[in-house]
XYZ file of C-alpha atoms in Angstrom:
393
model
C 209.711 -81.378 15.098
C 210.825 -78.562 12.008
C 210.331 -75.356 12.743
C 207.402 -74.853 9.700
C 207.266 -70.739 10.548
C 211.048 -70.356 10.060
C 211.749 -68.297 6.459
C 215.143 -69.938 4.899
C 216.807 -67.927 2.370
C 217.138 -70.397 -0.744
C 218.606 -67.684 -3.062
C 222.589 -68.548 -3.766
C 221.626 -72.511 -3.696
C 220.504 -72.625 -7.914
C 217.141 -72.891 -6.544
C 214.564 -73.066 -9.813
C 211.821 -71.871 -7.488
C 213.913 -68.579 -6.299
C 217.023 -67.971 -8.195
C 215.509 -68.224 -11.850
C 212.304 -66.483 -10.922
C 213.095 -63.126 -11.542
C 214.791 -64.644 -15.218
C 211.282 -66.209 -15.315
C 208.870 -63.594 -14.854
C 210.569 -60.589 -15.578
C 210.187 -58.953 -12.481
C 212.886 -58.497 -9.369
C 210.312 -58.075 -6.973
C 208.321 -61.483 -7.790
C 207.577 -63.516 -5.292
C 207.772 -66.750 -6.590
C 205.198 -69.469 -5.718
C 205.255 -71.815 -8.661
C 207.106 -74.943 -9.133
C 206.026 -77.721 -6.629
C 208.256 -77.896 -4.415
C 208.242 -76.789 -0.608
C 210.500 -73.541 1.314
C 210.320 -75.934 4.426
C 213.751 -77.656 5.654
C 213.517 -81.628 5.635
C 213.199 -83.448 8.634
C 215.987 -83.110 11.089
C 216.476 -87.109 10.984
C 217.008 -87.253 7.229
C 219.862 -83.820 7.803
C 221.624 -86.043 10.236
C 221.796 -89.053 8.348
C 223.045 -87.068 5.302
C 225.566 -85.357 7.424
C 226.646 -88.462 8.684
C 226.676 -89.988 5.255
C 228.358 -87.361 3.908
C 231.101 -87.015 6.661
C 232.006 -90.445 5.544
C 233.249 -88.797 2.681
C 233.463 -91.504 0.050
C 230.806 -91.514 -2.503
C 231.081 -94.507 -4.661
C 228.513 -96.520 -6.674
C 225.858 -97.288 -4.407
C 223.071 -100.298 -4.735
C 220.165 -100.361 -2.425
C 219.822 -102.846 -0.278
C 216.854 -105.251 0.772
C 216.939 -102.990 3.766
C 215.589 -100.124 1.767
C 212.969 -102.190 0.231
C 211.678 -103.156 3.519
C 211.557 -99.736 4.480
C 209.507 -99.012 1.515
C 207.028 -101.579 1.965
C 206.536 -100.754 5.983
C 205.800 -97.055 4.834
C 203.327 -97.997 1.980
C 201.357 -100.681 4.369
C 201.402 -98.073 7.526
C 200.469 -94.987 5.380
C 198.604 -96.646 2.857
C 197.441 -100.340 3.786
C 198.888 -101.648 0.474
C 200.752 -104.916 1.129
C 203.623 -104.505 -1.565
C 206.146 -107.450 -2.677
C 209.950 -106.451 -2.493
C 210.591 -107.906 -6.083
C 207.532 -105.508 -7.217
C 209.886 -102.470 -6.475
C 212.422 -100.912 -9.188
C 214.614 -97.768 -8.551
C 214.425 -94.708 -10.554
C 216.053 -91.095 -10.301
C 212.346 -89.610 -10.544
C 208.241 -89.798 -11.389
C 209.237 -88.300 -15.103
C 211.886 -90.220 -15.958
C 210.089 -93.435 -14.986
C 206.926 -92.143 -17.349
C 209.198 -91.953 -19.664
C 211.149 -95.374 -19.341
C 207.606 -96.766 -19.074
C 205.438 -95.256 -21.998
C 208.687 -96.504 -24.369
C 208.859 -99.907 -22.860
C 205.164 -100.738 -22.950
C 203.699 -98.725 -26.296
C 204.876 -98.321 -29.776
C 204.815 -95.438 -31.970
C 201.546 -93.479 -32.546
C 199.901 -95.479 -29.888
C 197.218 -93.954 -27.783
C 197.869 -92.887 -24.216
C 194.973 -91.453 -22.359
C 195.276 -88.794 -19.625
C 192.804 -86.789 -17.842
C 192.988 -82.777 -18.378
C 193.724 -80.145 -17.128
C 196.895 -82.092 -15.843
C 200.782 -81.824 -15.160
C 202.426 -80.771 -18.078
C 204.921 -83.713 -18.355
C 202.368 -85.965 -18.991
C 201.562 -84.261 -22.492
C 205.504 -84.023 -22.943
C 206.057 -88.209 -22.177
C 203.599 -88.918 -24.858
C 204.851 -86.077 -27.383
C 208.179 -86.690 -27.148
C 208.156 -90.576 -28.014
C 205.500 -89.937 -30.804
C 202.794 -91.431 -29.200
C 199.141 -90.170 -29.629
C 197.235 -88.141 -26.789
C 193.694 -88.823 -25.903
C 192.065 -86.496 -23.715
C 189.319 -87.169 -21.220
C 188.360 -83.612 -19.918
C 187.159 -83.473 -16.223
C 184.153 -81.851 -15.577
C 183.935 -78.741 -13.455
C 181.100 -77.975 -11.730
C 180.449 -75.754 -8.916
C 183.858 -75.681 -8.046
C 184.265 -79.267 -8.112
C 186.080 -81.659 -10.522
C 184.900 -84.998 -11.276
C 185.124 -87.834 -13.748
C 183.014 -88.432 -17.276
C 183.137 -91.959 -17.048
C 180.961 -92.307 -20.438
C 183.488 -90.456 -22.542
C 186.421 -92.024 -20.455
C 185.126 -95.422 -21.909
C 184.362 -93.959 -24.984
C 187.727 -92.618 -25.976
C 189.864 -95.743 -25.343
C 187.256 -97.477 -27.387
C 187.580 -95.126 -30.369
C 190.911 -94.895 -29.900
C 191.966 -98.149 -28.916
C 194.065 -96.682 -25.975
C 197.122 -98.634 -24.461
C 197.871 -96.638 -21.543
C 196.480 -94.822 -19.110
C 198.490 -92.134 -16.777
C 196.496 -91.694 -13.837
C 196.855 -88.570 -11.471
C 196.321 -89.497 -7.974
C 196.257 -87.019 -5.895
C 195.200 -85.258 -8.943
C 197.719 -82.096 -9.895
C 196.407 -79.425 -10.620
C 193.114 -79.867 -9.238
C 193.665 -81.478 -5.806
C 191.414 -84.343 -6.331
C 192.202 -87.515 -4.473
C 189.934 -89.984 -6.368
C 187.757 -92.119 -4.398
C 187.576 -96.079 -4.218
C 184.394 -95.951 -6.321
C 185.977 -93.532 -8.402
C 188.978 -95.481 -8.916
C 187.044 -98.791 -9.270
C 184.926 -97.847 -11.855
C 188.329 -96.525 -14.229
C 189.862 -99.645 -13.037
C 187.209 -101.780 -14.208
C 186.873 -100.177 -17.535
C 190.567 -100.620 -17.808
C 190.776 -104.103 -17.313
C 187.596 -104.477 -19.387
C 189.279 -103.335 -22.378
C 193.244 -104.305 -21.560
C 194.628 -101.050 -20.869
C 197.529 -100.776 -18.613
C 197.756 -97.839 -15.613
C 200.766 -95.789 -15.096
C 199.587 -94.182 -11.883
C 201.458 -91.287 -10.483
C 201.167 -91.219 -6.989
C 203.781 -88.774 -5.963
C 201.416 -86.560 -3.880
C 200.032 -89.849 -1.927
C 201.419 -88.791 1.404
C 199.808 -85.090 1.189
C 196.333 -86.038 2.291
C 193.660 -83.780 4.086
C 191.583 -85.261 6.448
C 189.011 -87.309 6.091
C 190.044 -88.104 2.681
C 192.201 -91.062 2.130
C 194.785 -92.194 -0.621
C 194.009 -95.621 -2.520
C 196.507 -97.075 -4.551
C 194.606 -98.075 -7.789
C 196.581 -101.386 -8.054
C 195.481 -102.414 -4.541
C 191.914 -102.495 -5.393
C 191.870 -105.727 -6.638
C 193.834 -108.859 -8.405
C 193.487 -107.805 -11.883
C 194.206 -103.888 -11.542
C 197.179 -105.031 -9.848
C 198.581 -106.928 -12.887
C 197.932 -104.251 -15.238
C 199.422 -100.990 -13.123
C 202.738 -99.444 -12.891
C 202.869 -97.388 -9.897
C 205.331 -94.225 -9.487
C 205.943 -92.931 -5.883
C 208.793 -91.262 -4.275
C 209.548 -89.512 -0.552
C 210.435 -86.272 -2.465
C 207.404 -84.226 -2.725
C 206.242 -85.728 0.737
C 209.662 -84.695 2.547
C 210.925 -81.748 0.253
C 213.935 -83.784 -1.376
C 213.087 -83.354 -4.927
C 216.737 -82.503 -5.837
C 218.643 -85.541 -4.654
C 216.204 -87.308 -7.213
C 215.191 -91.222 -5.606
C 212.057 -92.479 -6.429
C 210.558 -95.788 -7.582
C 208.182 -98.220 -9.705
C 205.633 -100.909 -8.348
C 205.074 -103.129 -10.978
C 203.353 -106.605 -9.781
C 203.466 -108.043 -13.108
C 206.604 -109.787 -14.021
C 206.664 -109.786 -17.625
C 205.757 -105.828 -17.337
C 208.474 -105.237 -15.084
C 211.269 -106.862 -17.511
C 210.206 -104.431 -20.298
C 210.413 -101.697 -18.172
C 213.726 -102.464 -16.568
C 214.869 -103.118 -19.573
C 214.319 -99.626 -21.069
C 216.414 -98.589 -17.781
C 219.321 -100.360 -18.468
C 219.297 -99.135 -22.331
C 219.514 -95.422 -20.931
C 222.054 -96.351 -18.543
C 220.014 -95.542 -15.773
C 220.635 -97.967 -13.205
C 221.661 -96.593 -9.927
C 220.226 -93.987 -7.554
C 222.202 -90.818 -6.078
C 224.405 -91.762 -3.059
C 222.725 -89.363 -0.937
C 219.317 -89.801 -2.379
C 219.326 -93.567 -1.200
C 220.125 -92.427 2.461
C 217.607 -89.463 2.515
C 214.678 -92.007 1.493
C 215.668 -94.412 3.793
C 215.968 -91.687 6.693
C 212.776 -90.146 5.701
C 210.546 -93.649 5.399
C 211.867 -94.652 8.691
C 211.741 -91.275 10.733
C 209.906 -88.908 9.043
C 206.410 -89.549 9.816
C 206.180 -87.089 13.206
C 207.052 -84.245 10.818
C 204.968 -85.385 7.907
C 201.558 -85.217 10.489
C 203.134 -81.978 11.510
C 203.764 -80.666 8.029
C 199.968 -81.900 7.083
C 198.774 -79.469 10.290
C 200.721 -76.861 8.334
C 199.590 -77.198 5.034
C 195.878 -77.348 6.054
C 195.949 -74.327 7.920
C 197.391 -72.706 4.689
C 194.833 -73.860 2.344
C 191.945 -72.921 4.965
C 193.421 -69.370 5.124
C 193.975 -68.841 1.253
C 190.450 -70.176 0.785
C 188.947 -67.765 3.530
C 190.701 -64.690 2.398
C 189.761 -65.140 -1.532
C 186.521 -66.107 -0.467
C 185.662 -62.718 1.795
C 187.557 -60.346 0.244
C 187.301 -60.828 -3.684
C 184.365 -62.737 -5.735
C 186.987 -62.503 -8.614
C 189.608 -65.511 -7.324
C 187.833 -68.579 -6.307
C 189.582 -71.508 -4.717
C 189.233 -75.007 -5.878
C 189.031 -76.834 -2.455
C 192.121 -79.456 -2.454
C 191.731 -82.500 -1.139
C 195.269 -83.649 -1.521
C 198.896 -81.916 -2.553
C 199.731 -78.258 -1.522
C 199.105 -77.013 -4.702
C 195.924 -74.849 -4.980
C 194.101 -74.405 -8.567
C 192.814 -70.772 -8.709
C 189.737 -70.002 -10.951
C 189.958 -66.529 -12.093
C 187.892 -66.671 -15.064
C 185.403 -63.527 -13.406
C 188.505 -61.369 -14.045
C 187.519 -61.988 -17.472
C 191.477 -61.725 -18.929
C 192.658 -63.563 -21.681
C 195.334 -65.925 -20.750
C 198.197 -63.855 -21.718
C 196.339 -61.109 -19.743
C 195.815 -63.162 -17.043
C 199.502 -64.176 -16.775
C 200.435 -60.502 -17.361
C 198.384 -59.254 -14.251
C 199.720 -61.559 -11.970
C 203.432 -61.197 -13.030
C 203.521 -57.286 -13.328
C 200.484 -56.203 -10.845
C 200.123 -58.820 -8.093
C 203.969 -59.660 -8.543
C 203.205 -62.744 -7.959
C 204.882 -65.898 -9.561
C 202.294 -68.872 -10.001
C 201.836 -71.731 -12.844
C 200.092 -70.560 -16.085
C 196.940 -72.563 -15.987
C 197.166 -73.055 -19.819
C 200.201 -75.299 -19.208
C 198.131 -77.616 -17.993
C 196.001 -78.102 -21.165
C 192.994 -76.114 -22.540
C 190.759 -76.593 -19.818
C 193.130 -74.484 -17.669
C 192.492 -71.066 -19.405
C 191.462 -68.442 -16.773
C 193.603 -70.664 -13.984
C 196.525 -70.536 -12.212
C 198.225 -72.755 -9.571
C 199.653 -71.443 -6.558
C 201.932 -73.102 -4.410
C 201.054 -73.151 -0.607
C 203.954 -75.418 1.109
C 205.821 -72.407 2.494
C 205.901 -70.690 5.858
C 202.851 -68.546 6.444
C 204.521 -65.570 6.237
C 205.001 -66.206 2.730
C 201.433 -67.052 1.905
C 200.094 -64.361 3.997
C 202.471 -61.906 1.818
C 201.677 -63.738 -1.363
C 197.780 -63.740 -1.208
C 197.479 -59.919 -0.063
C 199.426 -59.245 -3.122
C 197.085 -61.268 -5.344
C 194.219 -59.479 -3.664
C 195.169 -56.046 -3.575
C 195.698 -56.062 -7.225
C 192.697 -57.179 -8.013
C 190.822 -54.584 -5.969
C 192.906 -52.356 -7.617
C 191.446 -53.461 -10.887
C 188.239 -53.047 -9.861
C 188.608 -49.771 -8.909
C 190.704 -48.503 -11.893
């Protein structure tokens, strides 16, 4: 079991989160709580597997075998009650490359692609970069909770002849874990109108009780044939730098198109150490993950309680999944530029700018709570002190 209270310095490791924070925020005293990786060491079993592989000393071309597929299949069945065939699995260096490849493989120039905003910034770029058309179904924000406007969802699909829908489940940044009822309604609309679903489920393992992750492709045979699911152990076990992920595609013709696109870009192989880490994490990481979820839930509750008890100016949207919290800062009455400057200079905490997730993110910031408690406590205290000083001044 990992020591989740241990602070391990990441400075000097070329960490995007820590080594580039001062340059990004123009503040040497900034506490980085932004980019979505964790400040916890990976499971001991993974570290040992990597050390054994490194000790071998030869890192030639490496191809995943059927045993790795079996490990993935067992994980999806055990954690998510989803039966997957080994022939449905395609490997990829990451979910973002998977989104790029899939958009190119399954759509044409100017085709309309639907996203639910505010949403993970790369969703915008994978559409824009390939000259496709962005169509937005804004999530409904009421009483510190997000829901889906299904009438708008269907109307946007019909009006714009939408070809592809990129689903984020669990949703980044608002933290929703979509229910079976919500997923079924979206899938029924997509089936009715012939819309292919690309489901980014990279945070699928990071779910708070009593919520449960349901892969949209597991609902029924119809949506299974129209869905490409993007998954990875990298968020779950803090392995992002090892670049190993996979797609699950039941439709043979769709899979052929995607594999062809990967081949055109020369992306036919995984990182050697990524293969080792993926196999070890899924085979031996479950106990570590259960411990992690307890820490994340404790951190989430702590952040909620501190803001609720000590300031009315920032409201925490309750996350049902992920280790990212969406902060409603609208009561501070700042412009977005002022809000960013306030967090950066007065609070000295490096957060993600809410506006980067879309127009609906104006007045919001995103904070990463996957860190030892001491870091979480420090960051929250900085923000609350800055808010209180602002109010008194």
